[in-house]
Amino acid sequence: MQFTAFNGSPAGQNSATNRIIKAFLTGAERAGAQCAVYQLAEYQIGQCQGCFACWFKTPGRCCLADDMPELLQAYQAADVVCLASPVYSWNMTALLKNFVDRLVPLKSPLMQEQNGNFDMADAQPRPQRFVAISNCGFPGENNFSIIKAAFSCCNPCLEIYRNCGRLLKSANPAVQPAVEEYLRWVEQAGWELAANGEVAAATVAKMAAPLMSVPEYISFLGM
C-alpha cells in the first residue's frame, strides 16, 4: 500500500504541518506501507490556464511544461493521498490550491452526479482514499470551517486538524510533553489506517485533545 502526502506549506520540511505528516507516515510505515511526501514549495507548478487542452487536444497532458507530470504520477500511484496545508486566510494555502487545480488532466469532460453533487468523472477511475491534514496558529476549531468544507469534496476517510499549531515547532521544554504525546497519537492513526483500513474513534479523539488552554496559549505567544 502506498501513502503519499502533498504538503502545501511554504515552509516545507521545516513546517509545523510537516511534523504532523512525518508522524502520520511513520505510523503507516510501521504497518508496512510505502510512504512518500512531496513538499510542493520545492516544485515548479504553474497556474491552470483553464484552456482544457488536457481534455480535448492532448487528453491527460497539460499544456504547461513544469514539474506537474512527476507529481501527477505520484498522485495516481498512491492508494492513500494525504492533502496537507496550514490555514492561511481561513483556507488552504495557494500552493496546495494550485496543485489541486492542476489535477484537472486526471478528469474527463463527462459530468457525473452523486447525491445531488455534480463533478467531472475521473478519466481513469481509481479507488483512492484521502486524508486531510491541517494546522492553524490560532486556538479554536472554528478556524478550520472553510478548509474542512474544501476538503469535504474528496470525502476524506480521516481528517487531522490541529489548532494552537505554533506549539508544534516550539523548543520550549514545558510544551514538549504535550506535543510529543499528540504526535504519538498521530503516528498511531497512521498505523491504524495502514493496518486496519480505519482509525479508531478513541484515537481520533486523542488527536483532537487540546495541547493547552486558550489563555495559556495566548500567553505563550505573547499576544
mmCIF file of C-alpha atoms in Angstrom:
data_model
loop_
_atom_site.group_PDB
_atom_site.id
_atom_site.type_symbol
_atom_site.label_atom_id
_atom_site.label_comp_id
_atom_site.label_asym_id
_atom_site.label_seq_id
_atom_site.Cartn_x
_atom_site.Cartn_y
_atom_site.Cartn_z
ATOM 1 C CA MET A 1 0.000 0.000 0.000
ATOM 2 C CA GLN A 2 1.302 3.453 -0.962
ATOM 3 C CA PHE A 3 0.721 6.503 1.273
ATOM 4 C CA THR A 4 1.678 9.772 -0.440
ATOM 5 C CA ALA A 5 1.464 13.208 1.153
ATOM 6 C CA PHE A 6 1.489 16.590 -0.581
ATOM 7 C CA ASN A 7 2.495 19.385 1.788
ATOM 8 C CA GLY A 8 1.201 22.819 0.795
ATOM 9 C CA SER A 9 3.125 24.748 3.442
ATOM 10 C CA PRO A 10 5.595 27.314 2.062
ATOM 11 C CA ALA A 11 7.892 26.313 4.952
ATOM 12 C CA GLY A 12 8.134 22.821 3.503
ATOM 13 C CA GLN A 13 10.177 20.374 5.557
ATOM 14 C CA ASN A 14 10.529 22.902 8.385
ATOM 15 C CA SER A 15 6.786 23.467 8.746
ATOM 16 C CA ALA A 16 4.528 22.508 11.618
ATOM 17 C CA THR A 17 2.344 20.791 9.025
ATOM 18 C CA ASN A 18 5.270 18.572 8.092
ATOM 19 C CA ARG A 19 5.687 17.449 11.703
ATOM 20 C CA ILE A 20 2.159 16.072 11.558
ATOM 21 C CA ILE A 21 2.786 14.453 8.167
ATOM 22 C CA LYS A 22 6.003 12.795 9.354
ATOM 23 C CA ALA A 23 4.345 11.337 12.439
ATOM 24 C CA PHE A 24 1.410 10.029 10.414
ATOM 25 C CA LEU A 25 3.603 8.430 7.754
ATOM 26 C CA THR A 26 5.916 6.949 10.385
ATOM 27 C CA GLY A 27 2.928 5.067 11.752
ATOM 28 C CA ALA A 28 1.879 3.922 8.283
ATOM 29 C CA GLU A 29 5.406 2.684 7.584
ATOM 30 C CA ARG A 30 5.406 0.674 10.807
ATOM 31 C CA ALA A 31 2.326 -1.118 9.459
ATOM 32 C CA GLY A 32 4.129 -1.958 6.214
ATOM 33 C CA ALA A 33 3.020 0.879 3.934
ATOM 34 C CA GLN A 34 5.330 2.538 1.425
ATOM 35 C CA CYS A 35 5.360 6.278 2.115
ATOM 36 C CA ALA A 36 6.449 9.453 0.353
ATOM 37 C CA VAL A 37 5.981 13.163 0.965
ATOM 38 C CA TYR A 38 6.230 15.923 -1.619
ATOM 39 C CA GLN A 39 6.986 19.450 -0.449
ATOM 40 C CA LEU A 40 5.089 21.488 -3.032
ATOM 41 C CA ALA A 41 7.222 24.578 -2.325
ATOM 42 C CA GLU A 42 10.157 22.738 -3.907
ATOM 43 C CA TYR A 43 8.416 22.230 -7.255
ATOM 44 C CA GLN A 44 7.642 24.470 -10.194
ATOM 45 C CA ILE A 45 3.860 24.375 -10.572
ATOM 46 C CA GLY A 46 2.272 26.857 -12.953
ATOM 47 C CA GLN A 47 -1.294 28.039 -12.664
ATOM 48 C CA CYS A 48 -4.033 26.223 -14.557
ATOM 49 C CA GLN A 49 -4.893 28.219 -17.692
ATOM 50 C CA GLY A 50 -8.455 26.921 -17.949
ATOM 51 C CA CYS A 51 -7.857 26.047 -21.599
ATOM 52 C CA PHE A 52 -8.996 22.397 -21.271
ATOM 53 C CA ALA A 53 -6.318 21.263 -23.715
ATOM 54 C CA CYS A 54 -5.725 18.385 -21.300
ATOM 55 C CA TRP A 55 -9.238 17.159 -22.160
ATOM 56 C CA PHE A 56 -9.680 17.914 -25.849
ATOM 57 C CA LYS A 57 -6.281 18.435 -27.513
ATOM 58 C CA THR A 58 -3.827 16.312 -25.522
ATOM 59 C CA PRO A 59 -6.006 14.140 -23.232
ATOM 60 C CA GLY A 60 -4.346 13.638 -19.856
ATOM 61 C CA ARG A 61 -1.465 16.021 -20.591
ATOM 62 C CA CYS A 62 -1.330 19.689 -19.596
ATOM 63 C CA CYS A 63 -0.062 22.353 -21.980
ATOM 64 C CA LEU A 64 2.260 23.751 -19.307
ATOM 65 C CA ALA A 65 5.838 22.474 -19.082
ATOM 66 C CA ASP A 66 6.714 22.251 -15.400
ATOM 67 C CA ASP A 67 7.035 19.700 -12.580
ATOM 68 C CA MET A 68 3.418 18.527 -12.510
ATOM 69 C CA PRO A 69 3.922 15.303 -14.520
ATOM 70 C CA GLU A 70 6.070 13.889 -11.697
ATOM 71 C CA LEU A 71 3.507 14.937 -9.090
ATOM 72 C CA LEU A 72 0.587 13.580 -11.122
ATOM 73 C CA GLN A 73 2.351 10.235 -11.418
ATOM 74 C CA ALA A 74 2.918 10.121 -7.655
ATOM 75 C CA TYR A 75 -0.685 11.107 -7.019
ATOM 76 C CA GLN A 76 -2.035 8.420 -9.331
ATOM 77 C CA ALA A 77 0.209 5.722 -7.843
ATOM 78 C CA ALA A 78 -0.976 6.382 -4.282
ATOM 79 C CA ASP A 79 -3.550 4.244 -2.510
ATOM 80 C CA VAL A 80 -3.890 6.894 0.212
ATOM 81 C CA VAL A 81 -3.403 10.561 -0.695
ATOM 82 C CA CYS A 82 -2.695 12.981 2.153
ATOM 83 C CA LEU A 83 -3.515 16.600 1.325
ATOM 84 C CA ALA A 84 -1.856 18.839 3.897
ATOM 85 C CA SER A 85 -1.854 22.581 4.478
ATOM 86 C CA PRO A 86 -1.687 25.147 7.245
ATOM 87 C CA VAL A 87 -4.612 27.535 7.419
ATOM 88 C CA TYR A 88 -3.801 30.750 5.542
ATOM 89 C CA SER A 89 -6.539 33.401 5.460
ATOM 90 C CA TRP A 90 -9.188 30.875 6.519
ATOM 91 C CA ASN A 91 -8.352 28.288 3.851
ATOM 92 C CA MET A 92 -5.646 26.080 2.334
ATOM 93 C CA THR A 93 -2.514 27.759 1.033
ATOM 94 C CA ALA A 94 -2.199 28.928 -2.549
ATOM 95 C CA LEU A 95 0.428 26.195 -3.044
ATOM 96 C CA LEU A 96 -1.993 23.377 -2.268
ATOM 97 C CA LYS A 97 -4.920 25.009 -4.088
ATOM 98 C CA ASN A 98 -2.780 25.457 -7.180
ATOM 99 C CA PHE A 99 -1.725 21.798 -7.015
ATOM 100 C CA VAL A 100 -5.357 20.695 -6.706
ATOM 101 C CA ASP A 101 -6.321 22.883 -9.678
ATOM 102 C CA ARG A 102 -3.628 21.191 -11.746
ATOM 103 C CA LEU A 103 -5.180 17.757 -11.173
ATOM 104 C CA VAL A 104 -7.634 18.596 -13.969
ATOM 105 C CA PRO A 105 -5.848 16.348 -16.544
ATOM 106 C CA LEU A 106 -6.958 13.365 -14.438
ATOM 107 C CA LYS A 107 -10.592 14.260 -15.097
ATOM 108 C CA SER A 108 -12.641 13.843 -18.263
ATOM 109 C CA PRO A 109 -15.233 16.099 -19.923
ATOM 110 C CA LEU A 110 -18.036 13.915 -18.644
ATOM 111 C CA MET A 111 -20.291 15.293 -15.928
ATOM 112 C CA GLN A 112 -21.495 12.964 -13.191
ATOM 113 C CA GLU A 113 -23.911 13.373 -10.298
ATOM 114 C CA GLN A 114 -23.761 11.787 -6.877
ATOM 115 C CA ASN A 115 -26.227 12.628 -4.117
ATOM 116 C CA GLY A 116 -27.116 15.884 -5.806
ATOM 117 C CA ASN A 117 -23.494 16.960 -6.267
ATOM 118 C CA PHE A 118 -22.041 17.365 -9.747
ATOM 119 C CA ASP A 119 -18.407 16.806 -10.699
ATOM 120 C CA MET A 120 -16.353 15.686 -13.677
ATOM 121 C CA ALA A 121 -15.753 11.944 -13.963
ATOM 122 C CA ASP A 122 -12.259 10.554 -13.481
ATOM 123 C CA ALA A 123 -10.529 9.738 -16.764
ATOM 124 C CA GLN A 124 -9.233 6.534 -15.186
ATOM 125 C CA PRO A 125 -11.350 5.647 -12.125
ATOM 126 C CA ARG A 126 -9.170 4.700 -9.153
ATOM 127 C CA PRO A 127 -10.394 3.821 -5.641
ATOM 128 C CA GLN A 128 -8.037 6.153 -3.774
ATOM 129 C CA ARG A 129 -8.650 7.211 -0.207
ATOM 130 C CA PHE A 130 -7.878 10.664 1.132
ATOM 131 C CA VAL A 131 -6.551 12.054 4.404
ATOM 132 C CA ALA A 132 -6.856 15.762 5.220
ATOM 133 C CA ILE A 133 -4.178 17.330 7.438
ATOM 134 C CA SER A 134 -4.141 20.933 8.604
ATOM 135 C CA ASN A 135 -2.835 23.058 11.433
ATOM 136 C CA CYS A 136 -3.581 26.616 12.480
ATOM 137 C CA GLY A 137 -1.616 29.021 14.643
ATOM 138 C CA PHE A 138 -4.802 30.269 16.294
ATOM 139 C CA PRO A 139 -6.772 28.481 19.008
ATOM 140 C CA GLY A 140 -10.314 27.315 18.276
ATOM 141 C CA GLU A 141 -11.857 24.771 15.926
ATOM 142 C CA ASN A 142 -13.755 27.467 14.012
ATOM 143 C CA ASN A 143 -10.544 28.288 12.119
ATOM 144 C CA PHE A 144 -10.968 25.080 10.137
ATOM 145 C CA SER A 145 -14.537 25.649 8.942
ATOM 146 C CA ILE A 146 -13.639 26.697 5.403
ATOM 147 C CA ILE A 147 -10.777 24.273 4.832
ATOM 148 C CA LYS A 148 -12.996 21.439 6.112
ATOM 149 C CA ALA A 149 -15.595 22.385 3.509
ATOM 150 C CA ALA A 150 -12.916 22.369 0.803
ATOM 151 C CA PHE A 151 -11.522 19.000 1.883
ATOM 152 C CA SER A 152 -15.022 17.518 2.061
ATOM 153 C CA CYS A 153 -15.041 17.443 -1.757
ATOM 154 C CA CYS A 154 -12.646 14.464 -1.705
ATOM 155 C CA ASN A 155 -14.636 12.681 1.029
ATOM 156 C CA PRO A 156 -11.636 12.081 3.339
ATOM 157 C CA CYS A 157 -11.535 8.882 5.363
ATOM 158 C CA LEU A 158 -9.589 10.740 8.067
ATOM 159 C CA GLU A 159 -9.244 14.417 8.994
ATOM 160 C CA ILE A 160 -6.488 15.690 11.276
ATOM 161 C CA TYR A 161 -6.914 19.300 12.394
ATOM 162 C CA ARG A 162 -4.505 20.830 14.914
ATOM 163 C CA ASN A 163 -5.166 24.233 16.424
ATOM 164 C CA CYS A 164 -2.546 26.045 18.555
ATOM 165 C CA GLY A 165 -0.166 24.817 15.868
ATOM 166 C CA ARG A 166 2.684 27.135 16.859
ATOM 167 C CA LEU A 167 3.415 24.684 19.662
ATOM 168 C CA LEU A 168 4.498 22.013 17.189
ATOM 169 C CA LYS A 169 7.724 23.871 16.393
ATOM 170 C CA SER A 170 8.417 25.248 19.846
ATOM 171 C CA ALA A 171 11.691 24.393 21.573
ATOM 172 C CA ASN A 172 10.187 25.269 24.962
ATOM 173 C CA PRO A 173 10.659 22.159 27.150
ATOM 174 C CA ALA A 174 7.464 22.969 29.030
ATOM 175 C CA VAL A 175 5.316 22.231 25.980
ATOM 176 C CA GLN A 176 7.258 19.264 24.610
ATOM 177 C CA PRO A 177 5.449 16.537 26.600
ATOM 178 C CA ALA A 178 2.038 17.577 25.248
ATOM 179 C CA VAL A 179 3.359 17.888 21.679
ATOM 180 C CA GLU A 180 5.116 14.527 21.778
ATOM 181 C CA GLU A 181 2.010 12.862 23.180
ATOM 182 C CA TYR A 182 -0.060 14.379 20.379
ATOM 183 C CA LEU A 183 2.383 13.209 17.702
ATOM 184 C CA ARG A 184 2.343 9.697 19.162
ATOM 185 C CA TRP A 185 -1.405 9.578 18.599
ATOM 186 C CA VAL A 186 -0.970 10.895 15.044
ATOM 187 C CA GLU A 187 1.541 8.115 14.454
ATOM 188 C CA GLN A 188 -0.930 5.638 15.907
ATOM 189 C CA ALA A 189 -3.550 6.906 13.458
ATOM 190 C CA GLY A 190 -1.190 6.279 10.547
ATOM 191 C CA TRP A 191 -0.535 2.761 11.797
ATOM 192 C CA GLU A 192 -4.242 2.011 12.245
ATOM 193 C CA LEU A 193 -5.211 3.267 8.792
ATOM 194 C CA ALA A 194 -2.481 1.215 7.108
ATOM 195 C CA ALA A 195 -3.005 -1.893 9.229
ATOM 196 C CA ASN A 196 -6.779 -1.904 9.683
ATOM 197 C CA GLY A 197 -8.137 0.352 6.966
ATOM 198 C CA GLU A 198 -9.702 2.687 9.519
ATOM 199 C CA VAL A 199 -8.820 4.745 12.589
ATOM 200 C CA ALA A 200 -10.475 4.076 15.924
ATOM 201 C CA ALA A 201 -12.763 6.771 17.330
ATOM 202 C CA ALA A 202 -10.671 6.817 20.519
ATOM 203 C CA THR A 203 -7.546 7.659 18.502
ATOM 204 C CA VAL A 204 -9.348 10.438 16.636
ATOM 205 C CA ALA A 205 -10.492 11.859 19.979
ATOM 206 C CA LYS A 206 -6.951 11.776 21.364
ATOM 207 C CA MET A 207 -5.660 13.707 18.342
ATOM 208 C CA ALA A 208 -8.337 16.344 18.862
ATOM 209 C CA ALA A 209 -7.475 16.886 22.543
ATOM 210 C CA PRO A 210 -6.200 20.402 23.370
ATOM 211 C CA LEU A 211 -2.464 20.901 23.781
ATOM 212 C CA MET A 212 -3.067 23.693 26.291
ATOM 213 C CA SER A 213 -5.860 26.042 27.324
ATOM 214 C CA VAL A 214 -6.654 29.100 25.213
ATOM 215 C CA PRO A 215 -5.493 31.618 27.883
ATOM 216 C CA GLU A 216 -2.249 29.670 28.308
ATOM 217 C CA TYR A 217 -1.657 29.618 24.563
ATOM 218 C CA ILE A 218 -2.265 33.343 24.117
ATOM 219 C CA SER A 219 0.126 33.984 26.982
ATOM 220 C CA PHE A 220 2.658 31.602 25.435
ATOM 221 C CA LEU A 221 2.532 33.554 22.163
ATOM 222 C CA GLY A 222 2.903 36.869 23.964
ATOM 223 C CA MET A 223 -0.079 38.212 22.039
#
